[in-house]
Short mmCIF file of C-alpha atoms in Angstrom, two decimals:
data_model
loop_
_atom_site.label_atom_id
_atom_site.label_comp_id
_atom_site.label_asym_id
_atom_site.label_seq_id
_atom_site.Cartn_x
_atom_site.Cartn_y
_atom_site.Cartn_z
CA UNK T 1 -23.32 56.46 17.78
CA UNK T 2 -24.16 53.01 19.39
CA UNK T 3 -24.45 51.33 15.75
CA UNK T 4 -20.68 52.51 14.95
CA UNK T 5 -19.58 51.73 18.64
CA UNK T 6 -21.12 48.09 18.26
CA UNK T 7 -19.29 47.57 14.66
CA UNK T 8 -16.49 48.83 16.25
CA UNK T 9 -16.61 46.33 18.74
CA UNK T 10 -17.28 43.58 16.73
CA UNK T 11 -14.22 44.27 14.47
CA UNK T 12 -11.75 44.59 16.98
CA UNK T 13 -13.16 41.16 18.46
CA UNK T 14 -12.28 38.97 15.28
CA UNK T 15 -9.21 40.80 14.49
CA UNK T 16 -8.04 40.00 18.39
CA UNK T 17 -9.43 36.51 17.95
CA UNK T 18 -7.25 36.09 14.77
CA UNK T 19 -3.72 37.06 16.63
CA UNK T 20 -4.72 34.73 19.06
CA UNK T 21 -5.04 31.75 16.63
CA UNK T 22 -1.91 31.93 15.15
CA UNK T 23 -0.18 31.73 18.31
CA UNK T 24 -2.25 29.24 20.93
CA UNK T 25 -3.55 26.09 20.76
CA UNK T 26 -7.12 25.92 21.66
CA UNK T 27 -8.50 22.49 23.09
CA UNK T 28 -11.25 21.06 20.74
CA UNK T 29 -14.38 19.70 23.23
CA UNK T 30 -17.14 19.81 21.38
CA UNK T 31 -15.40 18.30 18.41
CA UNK T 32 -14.49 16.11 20.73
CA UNK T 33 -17.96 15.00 21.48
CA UNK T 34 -18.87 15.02 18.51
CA UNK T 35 -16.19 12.11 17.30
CA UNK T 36 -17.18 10.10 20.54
CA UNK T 37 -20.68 9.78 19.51
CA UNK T 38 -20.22 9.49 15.40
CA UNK T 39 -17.23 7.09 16.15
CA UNK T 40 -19.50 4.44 17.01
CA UNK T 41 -21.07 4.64 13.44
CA UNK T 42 -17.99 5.30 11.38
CA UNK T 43 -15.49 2.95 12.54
CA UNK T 44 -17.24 -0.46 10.99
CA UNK T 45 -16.87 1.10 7.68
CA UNK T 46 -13.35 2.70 8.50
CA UNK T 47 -12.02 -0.77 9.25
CA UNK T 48 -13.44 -2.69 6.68
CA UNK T 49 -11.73 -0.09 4.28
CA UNK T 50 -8.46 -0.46 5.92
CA UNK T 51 -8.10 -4.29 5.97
CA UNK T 52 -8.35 -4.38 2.24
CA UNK T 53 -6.31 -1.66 1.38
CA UNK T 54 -3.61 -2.69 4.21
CA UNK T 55 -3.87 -6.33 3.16
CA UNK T 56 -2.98 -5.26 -0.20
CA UNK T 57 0.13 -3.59 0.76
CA UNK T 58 1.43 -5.90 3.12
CA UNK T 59 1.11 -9.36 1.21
CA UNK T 60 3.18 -7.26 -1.67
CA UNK T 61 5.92 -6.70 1.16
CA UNK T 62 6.65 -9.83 3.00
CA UNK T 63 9.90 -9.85 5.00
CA UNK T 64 12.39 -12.58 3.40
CA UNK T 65 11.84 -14.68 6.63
CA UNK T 66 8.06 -15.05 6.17
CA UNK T 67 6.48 -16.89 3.76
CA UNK T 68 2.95 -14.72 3.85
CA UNK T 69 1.79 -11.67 6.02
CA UNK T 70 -1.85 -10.83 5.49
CA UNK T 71 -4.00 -8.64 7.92
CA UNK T 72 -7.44 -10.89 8.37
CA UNK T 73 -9.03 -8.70 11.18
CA UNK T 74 -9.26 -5.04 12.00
CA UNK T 75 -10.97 -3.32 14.56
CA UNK T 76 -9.82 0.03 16.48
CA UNK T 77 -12.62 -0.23 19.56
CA UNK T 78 -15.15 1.79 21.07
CA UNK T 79 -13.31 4.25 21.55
CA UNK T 80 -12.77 7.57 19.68
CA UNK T 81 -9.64 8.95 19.34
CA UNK T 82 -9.47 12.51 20.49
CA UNK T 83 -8.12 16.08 19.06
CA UNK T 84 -5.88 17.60 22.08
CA UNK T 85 -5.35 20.50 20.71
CA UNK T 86 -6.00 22.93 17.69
CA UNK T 87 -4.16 25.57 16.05
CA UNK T 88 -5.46 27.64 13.19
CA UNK T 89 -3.83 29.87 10.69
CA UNK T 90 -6.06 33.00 9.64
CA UNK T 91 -3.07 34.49 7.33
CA UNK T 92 -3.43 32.81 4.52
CA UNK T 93 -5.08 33.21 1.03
CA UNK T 94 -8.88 33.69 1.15
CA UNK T 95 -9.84 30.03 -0.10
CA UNK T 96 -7.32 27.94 2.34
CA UNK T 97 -8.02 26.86 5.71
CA UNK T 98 -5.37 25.49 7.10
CA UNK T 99 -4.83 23.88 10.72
CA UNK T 100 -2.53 22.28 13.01
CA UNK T 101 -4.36 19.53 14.89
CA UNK T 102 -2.66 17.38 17.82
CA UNK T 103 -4.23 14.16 17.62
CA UNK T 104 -4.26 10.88 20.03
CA UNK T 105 -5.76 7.73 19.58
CA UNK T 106 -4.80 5.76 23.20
CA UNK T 107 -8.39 3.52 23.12
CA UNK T 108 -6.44 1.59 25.88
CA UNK T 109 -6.43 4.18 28.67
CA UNK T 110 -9.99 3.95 30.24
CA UNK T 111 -9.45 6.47 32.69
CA UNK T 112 -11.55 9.04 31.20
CA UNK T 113 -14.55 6.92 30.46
CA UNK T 114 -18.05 6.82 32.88
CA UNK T 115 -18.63 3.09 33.69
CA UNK T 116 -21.47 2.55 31.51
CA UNK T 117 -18.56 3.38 28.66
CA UNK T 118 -16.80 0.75 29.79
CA UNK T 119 -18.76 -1.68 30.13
CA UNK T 120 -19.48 -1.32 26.61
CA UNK T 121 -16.14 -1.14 25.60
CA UNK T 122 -14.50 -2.78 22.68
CA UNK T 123 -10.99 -3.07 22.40
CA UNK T 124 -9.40 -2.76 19.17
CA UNK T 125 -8.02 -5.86 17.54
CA UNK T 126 -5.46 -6.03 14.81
CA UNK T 127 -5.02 -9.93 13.60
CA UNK T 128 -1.90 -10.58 11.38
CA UNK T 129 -1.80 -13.90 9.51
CA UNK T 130 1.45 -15.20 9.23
CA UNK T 131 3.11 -18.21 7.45
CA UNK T 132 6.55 -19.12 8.41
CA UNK T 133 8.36 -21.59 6.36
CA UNK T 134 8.95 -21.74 2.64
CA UNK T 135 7.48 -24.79 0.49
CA UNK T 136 5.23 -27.35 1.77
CA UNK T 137 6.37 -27.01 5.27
CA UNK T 138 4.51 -23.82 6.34
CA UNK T 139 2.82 -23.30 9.48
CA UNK T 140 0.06 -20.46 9.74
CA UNK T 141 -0.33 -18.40 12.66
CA UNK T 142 -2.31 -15.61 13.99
CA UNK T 143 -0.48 -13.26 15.37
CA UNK T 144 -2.42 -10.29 18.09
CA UNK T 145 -1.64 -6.94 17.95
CA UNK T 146 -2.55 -5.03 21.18
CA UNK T 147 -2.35 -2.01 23.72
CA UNK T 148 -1.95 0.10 20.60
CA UNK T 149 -1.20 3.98 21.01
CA UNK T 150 -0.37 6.77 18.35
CA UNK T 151 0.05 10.66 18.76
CA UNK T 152 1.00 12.95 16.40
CA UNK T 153 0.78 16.22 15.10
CA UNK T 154 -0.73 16.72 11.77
CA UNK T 155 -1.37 19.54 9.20
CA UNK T 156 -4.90 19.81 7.39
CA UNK T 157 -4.97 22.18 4.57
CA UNK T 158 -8.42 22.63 2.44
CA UNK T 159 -8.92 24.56 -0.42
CA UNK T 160 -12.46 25.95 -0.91
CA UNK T 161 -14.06 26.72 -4.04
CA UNK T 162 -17.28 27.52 -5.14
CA UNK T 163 -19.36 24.26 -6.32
CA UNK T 164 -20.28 21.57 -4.68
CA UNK T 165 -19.01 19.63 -1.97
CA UNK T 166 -17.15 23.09 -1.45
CA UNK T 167 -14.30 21.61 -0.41
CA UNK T 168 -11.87 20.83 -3.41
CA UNK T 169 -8.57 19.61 -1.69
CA UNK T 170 -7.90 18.53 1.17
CA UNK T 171 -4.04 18.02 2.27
CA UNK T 172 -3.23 16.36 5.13
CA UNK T 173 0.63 15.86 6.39
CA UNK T 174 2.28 15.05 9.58
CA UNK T 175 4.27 17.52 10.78
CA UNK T 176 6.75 15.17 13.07
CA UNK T 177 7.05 11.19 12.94
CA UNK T 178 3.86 10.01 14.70
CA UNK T 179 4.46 7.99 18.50
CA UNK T 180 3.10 4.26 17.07
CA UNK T 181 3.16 1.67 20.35
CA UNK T 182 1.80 -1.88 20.34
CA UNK T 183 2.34 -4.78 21.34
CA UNK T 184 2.57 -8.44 19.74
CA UNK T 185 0.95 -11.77 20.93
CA UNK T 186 1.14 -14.94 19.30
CA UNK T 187 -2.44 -16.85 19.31
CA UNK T 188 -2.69 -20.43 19.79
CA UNK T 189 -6.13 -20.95 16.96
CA UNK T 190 -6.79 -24.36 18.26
CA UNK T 191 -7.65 -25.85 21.21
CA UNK T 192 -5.56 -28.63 23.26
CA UNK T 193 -7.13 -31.65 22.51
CA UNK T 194 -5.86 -35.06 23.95
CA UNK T 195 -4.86 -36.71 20.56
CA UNK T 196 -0.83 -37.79 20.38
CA UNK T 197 -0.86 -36.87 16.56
CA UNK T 198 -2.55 -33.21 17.80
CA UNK T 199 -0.11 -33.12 21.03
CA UNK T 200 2.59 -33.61 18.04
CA UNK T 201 1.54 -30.96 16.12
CA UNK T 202 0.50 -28.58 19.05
CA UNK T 203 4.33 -28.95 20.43
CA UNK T 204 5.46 -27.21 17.04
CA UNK T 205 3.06 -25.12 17.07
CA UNK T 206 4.06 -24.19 20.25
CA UNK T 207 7.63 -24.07 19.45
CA UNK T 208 7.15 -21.71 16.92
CA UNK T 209 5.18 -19.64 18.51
CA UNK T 210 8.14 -19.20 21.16
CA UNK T 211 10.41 -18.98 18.17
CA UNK T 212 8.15 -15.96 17.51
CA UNK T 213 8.56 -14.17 20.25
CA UNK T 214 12.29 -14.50 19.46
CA UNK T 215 12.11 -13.36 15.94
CA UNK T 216 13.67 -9.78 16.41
CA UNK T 217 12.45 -8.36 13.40
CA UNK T 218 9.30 -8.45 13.28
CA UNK T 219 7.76 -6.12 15.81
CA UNK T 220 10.02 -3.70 14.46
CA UNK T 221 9.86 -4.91 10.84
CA UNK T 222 5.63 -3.78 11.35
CA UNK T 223 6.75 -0.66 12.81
CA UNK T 224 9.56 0.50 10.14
CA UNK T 225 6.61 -0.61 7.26
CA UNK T 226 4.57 1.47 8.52
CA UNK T 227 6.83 4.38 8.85
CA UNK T 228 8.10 3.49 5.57
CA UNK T 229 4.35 3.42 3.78
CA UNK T 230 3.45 6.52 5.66
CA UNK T 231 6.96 8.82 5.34
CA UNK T 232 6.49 9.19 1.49
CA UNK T 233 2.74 9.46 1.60
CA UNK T 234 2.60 11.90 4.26
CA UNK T 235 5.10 13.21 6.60
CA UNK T 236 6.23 16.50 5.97
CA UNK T 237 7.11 17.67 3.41
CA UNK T 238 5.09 15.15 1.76
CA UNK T 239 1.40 15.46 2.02
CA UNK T 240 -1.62 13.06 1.38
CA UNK T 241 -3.73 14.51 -0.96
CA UNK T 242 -7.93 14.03 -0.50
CA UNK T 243 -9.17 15.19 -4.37
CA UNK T 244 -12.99 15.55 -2.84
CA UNK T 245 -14.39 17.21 -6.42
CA UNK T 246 -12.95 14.23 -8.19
CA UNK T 247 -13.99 11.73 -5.72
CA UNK T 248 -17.70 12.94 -5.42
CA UNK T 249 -17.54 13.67 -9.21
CA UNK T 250 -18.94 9.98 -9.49
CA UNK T 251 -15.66 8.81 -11.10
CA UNK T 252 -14.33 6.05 -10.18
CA UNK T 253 -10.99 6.03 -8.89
CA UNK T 254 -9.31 2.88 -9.31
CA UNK T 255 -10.52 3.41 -13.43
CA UNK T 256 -8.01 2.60 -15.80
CA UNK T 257 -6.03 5.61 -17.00
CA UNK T 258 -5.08 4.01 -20.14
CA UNK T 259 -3.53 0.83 -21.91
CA UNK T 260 -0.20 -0.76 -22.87
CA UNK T 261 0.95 -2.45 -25.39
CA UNK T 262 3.78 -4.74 -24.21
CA UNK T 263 5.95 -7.00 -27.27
CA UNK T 264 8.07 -8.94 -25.83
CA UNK T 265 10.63 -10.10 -28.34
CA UNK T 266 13.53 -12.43 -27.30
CA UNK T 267 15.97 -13.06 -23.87
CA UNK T 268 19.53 -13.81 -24.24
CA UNK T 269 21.65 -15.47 -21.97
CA UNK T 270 19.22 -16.96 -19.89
CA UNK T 271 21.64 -18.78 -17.65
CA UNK T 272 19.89 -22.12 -15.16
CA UNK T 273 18.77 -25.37 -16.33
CA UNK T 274 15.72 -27.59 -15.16
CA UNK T 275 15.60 -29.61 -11.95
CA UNK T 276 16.38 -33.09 -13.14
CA UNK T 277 17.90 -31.97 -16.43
CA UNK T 278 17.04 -30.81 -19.27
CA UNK T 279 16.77 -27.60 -21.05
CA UNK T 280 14.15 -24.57 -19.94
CA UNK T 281 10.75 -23.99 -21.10
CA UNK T 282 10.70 -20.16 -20.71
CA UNK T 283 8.01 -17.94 -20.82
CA UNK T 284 7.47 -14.42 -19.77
CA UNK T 285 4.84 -13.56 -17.15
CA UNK T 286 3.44 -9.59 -17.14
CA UNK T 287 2.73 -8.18 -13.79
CA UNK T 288 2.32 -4.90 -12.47
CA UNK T 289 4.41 -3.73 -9.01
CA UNK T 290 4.14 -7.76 -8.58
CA UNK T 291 0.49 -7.79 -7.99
CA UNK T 292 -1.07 -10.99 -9.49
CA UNK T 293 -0.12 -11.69 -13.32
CA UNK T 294 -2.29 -9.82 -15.78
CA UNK T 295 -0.98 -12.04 -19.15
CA UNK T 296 1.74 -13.93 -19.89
CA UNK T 297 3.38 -15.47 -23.42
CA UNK T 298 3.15 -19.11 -24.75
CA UNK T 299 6.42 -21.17 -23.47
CA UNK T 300 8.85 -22.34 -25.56
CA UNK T 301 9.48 -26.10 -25.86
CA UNK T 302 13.27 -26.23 -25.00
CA UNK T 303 14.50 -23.35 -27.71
CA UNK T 304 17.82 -23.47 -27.36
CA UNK T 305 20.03 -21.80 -29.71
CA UNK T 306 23.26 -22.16 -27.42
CA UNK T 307 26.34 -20.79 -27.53
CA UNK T 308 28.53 -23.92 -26.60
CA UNK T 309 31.55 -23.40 -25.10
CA UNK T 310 33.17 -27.06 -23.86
CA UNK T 311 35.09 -27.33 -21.11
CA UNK T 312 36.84 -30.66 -21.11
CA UNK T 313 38.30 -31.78 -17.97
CA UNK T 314 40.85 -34.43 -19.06
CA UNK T 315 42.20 -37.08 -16.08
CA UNK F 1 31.12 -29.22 -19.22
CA UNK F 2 28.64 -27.26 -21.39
CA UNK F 3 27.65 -24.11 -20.36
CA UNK F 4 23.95 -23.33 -21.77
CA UNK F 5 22.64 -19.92 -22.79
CA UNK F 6 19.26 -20.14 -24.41
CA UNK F 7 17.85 -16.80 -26.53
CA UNK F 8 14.08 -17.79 -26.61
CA UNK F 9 12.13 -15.79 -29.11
CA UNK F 10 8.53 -15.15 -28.50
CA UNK F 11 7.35 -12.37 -30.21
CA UNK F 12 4.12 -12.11 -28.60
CA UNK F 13 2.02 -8.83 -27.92
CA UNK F 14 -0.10 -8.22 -24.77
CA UNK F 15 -2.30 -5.30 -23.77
CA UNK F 16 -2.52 -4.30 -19.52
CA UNK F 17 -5.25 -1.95 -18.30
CA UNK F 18 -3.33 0.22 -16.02
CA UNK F 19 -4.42 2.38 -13.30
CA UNK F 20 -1.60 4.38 -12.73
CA UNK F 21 2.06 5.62 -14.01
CA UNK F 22 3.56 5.79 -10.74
CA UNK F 23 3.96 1.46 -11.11
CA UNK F 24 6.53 -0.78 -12.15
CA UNK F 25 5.74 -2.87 -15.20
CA UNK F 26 6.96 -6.31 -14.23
CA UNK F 27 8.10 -9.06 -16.59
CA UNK F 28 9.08 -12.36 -14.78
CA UNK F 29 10.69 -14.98 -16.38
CA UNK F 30 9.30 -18.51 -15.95
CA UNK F 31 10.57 -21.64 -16.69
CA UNK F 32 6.90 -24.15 -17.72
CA UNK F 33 7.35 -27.60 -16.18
CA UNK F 34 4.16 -29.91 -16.75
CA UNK F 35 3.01 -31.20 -12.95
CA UNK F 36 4.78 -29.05 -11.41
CA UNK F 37 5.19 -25.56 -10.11
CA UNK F 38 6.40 -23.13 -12.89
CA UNK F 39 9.85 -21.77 -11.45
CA UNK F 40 10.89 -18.52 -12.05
CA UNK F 41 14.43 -17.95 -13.65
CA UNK F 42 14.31 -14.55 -13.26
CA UNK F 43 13.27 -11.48 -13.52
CA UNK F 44 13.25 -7.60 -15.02
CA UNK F 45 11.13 -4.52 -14.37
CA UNK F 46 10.48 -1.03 -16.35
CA UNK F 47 9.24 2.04 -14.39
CA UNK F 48 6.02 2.82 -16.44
CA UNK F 49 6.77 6.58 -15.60
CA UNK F 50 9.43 6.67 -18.38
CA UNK F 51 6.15 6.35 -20.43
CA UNK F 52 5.28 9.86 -19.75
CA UNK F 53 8.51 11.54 -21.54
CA UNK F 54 8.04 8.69 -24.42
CA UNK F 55 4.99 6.62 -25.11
CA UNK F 56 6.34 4.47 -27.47
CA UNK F 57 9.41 2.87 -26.08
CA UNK F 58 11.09 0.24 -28.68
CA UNK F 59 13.57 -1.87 -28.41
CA UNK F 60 14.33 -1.66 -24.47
CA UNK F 61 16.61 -4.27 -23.19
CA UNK F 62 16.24 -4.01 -19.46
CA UNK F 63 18.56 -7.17 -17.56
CA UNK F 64 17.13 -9.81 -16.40
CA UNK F 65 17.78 -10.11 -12.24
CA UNK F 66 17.86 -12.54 -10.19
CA UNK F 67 18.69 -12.59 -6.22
CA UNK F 68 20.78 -8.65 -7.83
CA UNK F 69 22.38 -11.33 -10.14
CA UNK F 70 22.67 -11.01 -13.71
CA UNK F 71 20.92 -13.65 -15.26
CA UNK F 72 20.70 -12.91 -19.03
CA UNK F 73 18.78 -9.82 -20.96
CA UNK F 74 15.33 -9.25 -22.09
CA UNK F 75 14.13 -7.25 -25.35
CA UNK F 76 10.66 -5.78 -25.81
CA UNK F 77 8.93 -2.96 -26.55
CA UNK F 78 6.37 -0.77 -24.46
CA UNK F 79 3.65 2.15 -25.94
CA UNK F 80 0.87 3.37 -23.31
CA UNK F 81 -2.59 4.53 -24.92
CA UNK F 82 -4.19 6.66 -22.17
CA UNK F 83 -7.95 6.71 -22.18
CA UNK F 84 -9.38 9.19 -24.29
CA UNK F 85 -11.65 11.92 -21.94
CA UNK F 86 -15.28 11.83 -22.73
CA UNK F 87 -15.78 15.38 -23.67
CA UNK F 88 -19.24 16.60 -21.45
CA UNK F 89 -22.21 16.43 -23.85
CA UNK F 90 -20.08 14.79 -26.64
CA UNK F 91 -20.29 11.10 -25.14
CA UNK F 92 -22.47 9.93 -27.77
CA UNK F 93 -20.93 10.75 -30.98
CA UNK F 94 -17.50 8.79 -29.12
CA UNK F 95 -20.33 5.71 -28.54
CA UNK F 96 -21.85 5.60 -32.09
CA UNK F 97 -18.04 5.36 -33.26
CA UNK F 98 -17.47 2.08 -31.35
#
């Protein structure tokens, strides 16, 4: 009799427990905790990984007005960023787990932090490189990115299977736009020094940097990028994709899928002439989505099989 | 007044590793000068996900764009040779071969 009351008991408790996931958001402590503590050891390797995949994307999507954007420093601070609230879904198919977590990342706010936390605290740093200016006359700047915030609400699907790592996908999309704030800050690099050729050049530098603060776009040129990268990668409907069994298979990832073969025959019509006269020496340079060139043809010494059509202008 | 239009010919064949079909295949059109900076003319893309209905593409004559202007037309060819899977257990006899 107590045996089947205590089953009893025990069923009703996870079924009850199940209704109640669906529908509330439960707050996430110990997770929590957990991040605070393991944050300190992941994020070194977390930013290294992003500055070379972000610097990738960004110096393949300058604005017009720039001559170069490249990220040279990342660092998101001491502080963790923190799961406000969770929300599971029991009703689905017996190898999916799938979640709703609320997630904020505002390292700025310190009011939650004991004073030995903040002491220690490091705030994050996001360094842009820019280079304004086309040609020879180019002026590099660093450019600060601070007081960064970001919410959102995101989806996490796995799908379980039996092998090893257990986990075979993982799909992760954000259910709304996320709430991105920063702030931008021009950095002088060098010192004042006392030199009139240095005063010269600090002035411009100066001047620019003022110019900066007036270039409209670009705050919100950073912010629409990274909308832009992110929408098609994963907002909803679109989700980001983690293949764990392939990426702890031991294969690596960026391993060429395959090969082509690219003849390139002839151009016609090739309309422009040479700077200082003369007839052009094309050739054809092979790229992939405009990352650096991978081969490119011998030129051609001034082929020119024209099609002349005179236009005489008679006085 | 003379106005130019060259037809270079190269018929040249390269070989790219790629690492994806999602890419564009880009083919920019230089013009060589000696001391200085190679300027580009121009130039025209193909979306290497056509490769998936087709993998030998001949004859494709894509425009050649500059600034959205037309500035002439470009003729090659395209074929994609995906890697061949290592069958498990099988990766030996595929080695010998090479």
């Amino acid at each position: 009799m107590e045996r089947v009351r205590r089953r009893a008991r025990d069923d009703i408790q996870r079924e009850l427990v199940k209704s109640r996931l669906t529908s509330e958001h439960e707050s996430a402590d110990w997770l929590n905790h957990f991040l605070d503590r393991f944050w300190l050891i992941y994020e070194p390797v977390l930013s290294s990984t992003v500055v070379s995949s972000v610097d990738q994307i960004l110096s393949t999507n300058t604005p017009p007005f720039l001559d170069s954007l490249r990220l040279s420093q990342f660092t998101l601070g001491t502080k963790a960023p923190r799961i406000d609230k969770v929300r599971t879904f029991p009703r689905t198919e017996d190898d999916i787990v799938m979640m709703d977590w609320g997630i904020s990342f505002t390292p700025n706010d310190i009011s939650d932090l004991t004073p030995r936390q903040a002491q220690n605290k490091v705030n994050p740093k996001i360094v842009l490189s820019i280079r304004v200016g086309k040609g020879l006359a180019t002026a590099s700047m660093p450019v600060l990115l601070e007081n960064i915030t970001f919410s959102g609400l995101m989806r996490i699907r796995m799908k379980l299977m039996s092998n090893f790592p257990h986990v075979q996908v993982v799909d992760i999309s954000f259910l709304e736009k996320p709430v991105i704030d920063y702030s931008l800050k021009p950095i002088g690099g060098e010192t004042f020094g006392f030199d009139i050729a240095n005063v010269c050049f600090h002035l411009f530098h100066l001047n620019l940097q003022l110019t900066l603060f007036k270039i409209p776009g670009l705050s919100s040129f950073i912010r629409d990028m990274t909308h832009a990268t992110l929408g098609p990668m994963m907002y909803d409907p679109n989700v980001f994709t983690l293949n764990l069994e392939q990426m702890l298979s031991g294969k690596p990832l960026n391993a060429a899928i395959g090969v082509i073969q690219v003849s390139v025959h002839s151009a016609r019509g090739i309309k422009g002439s040479k700077i200082g006269g003369g007839t052009p020496d094309p050739f054809v340079s092979l790229s992939i989505n405009n990352r650096s060139e991978l081969a490119r043809t011998k030129y051609k010494l001034n082929t020119c099989v024209y099609i002349c059509s005179f236009r005489f202008i008679f006085i | 007044m003379a106005i130019y239009r060259y037809n270079p010919t190269w018929m040249e064949t390269k070989y790219l590793l790629i690492n994806a079909l999602n890419e564009t295949l880009v083919l920019d059109l230089y013009d060589f000068n000696d001391h200085r900076k190679n300027s580009k003319l121009s130039s025209a893309t193909f979306d290497l996900a056509r490769l998936l209905e087709d993998s030998t593409q001949e004859e494709i004559v894509s425009p050649l764009l500059k600034d959205g202007k037309e500035r002439g037309e470009l003729r090659y060819d395209v074929s994609y040779y995906p890697v061949i899977e290592a069958e498990p257990g099988n990766e030996e006899a595929l080695d010998s071969s090479t």
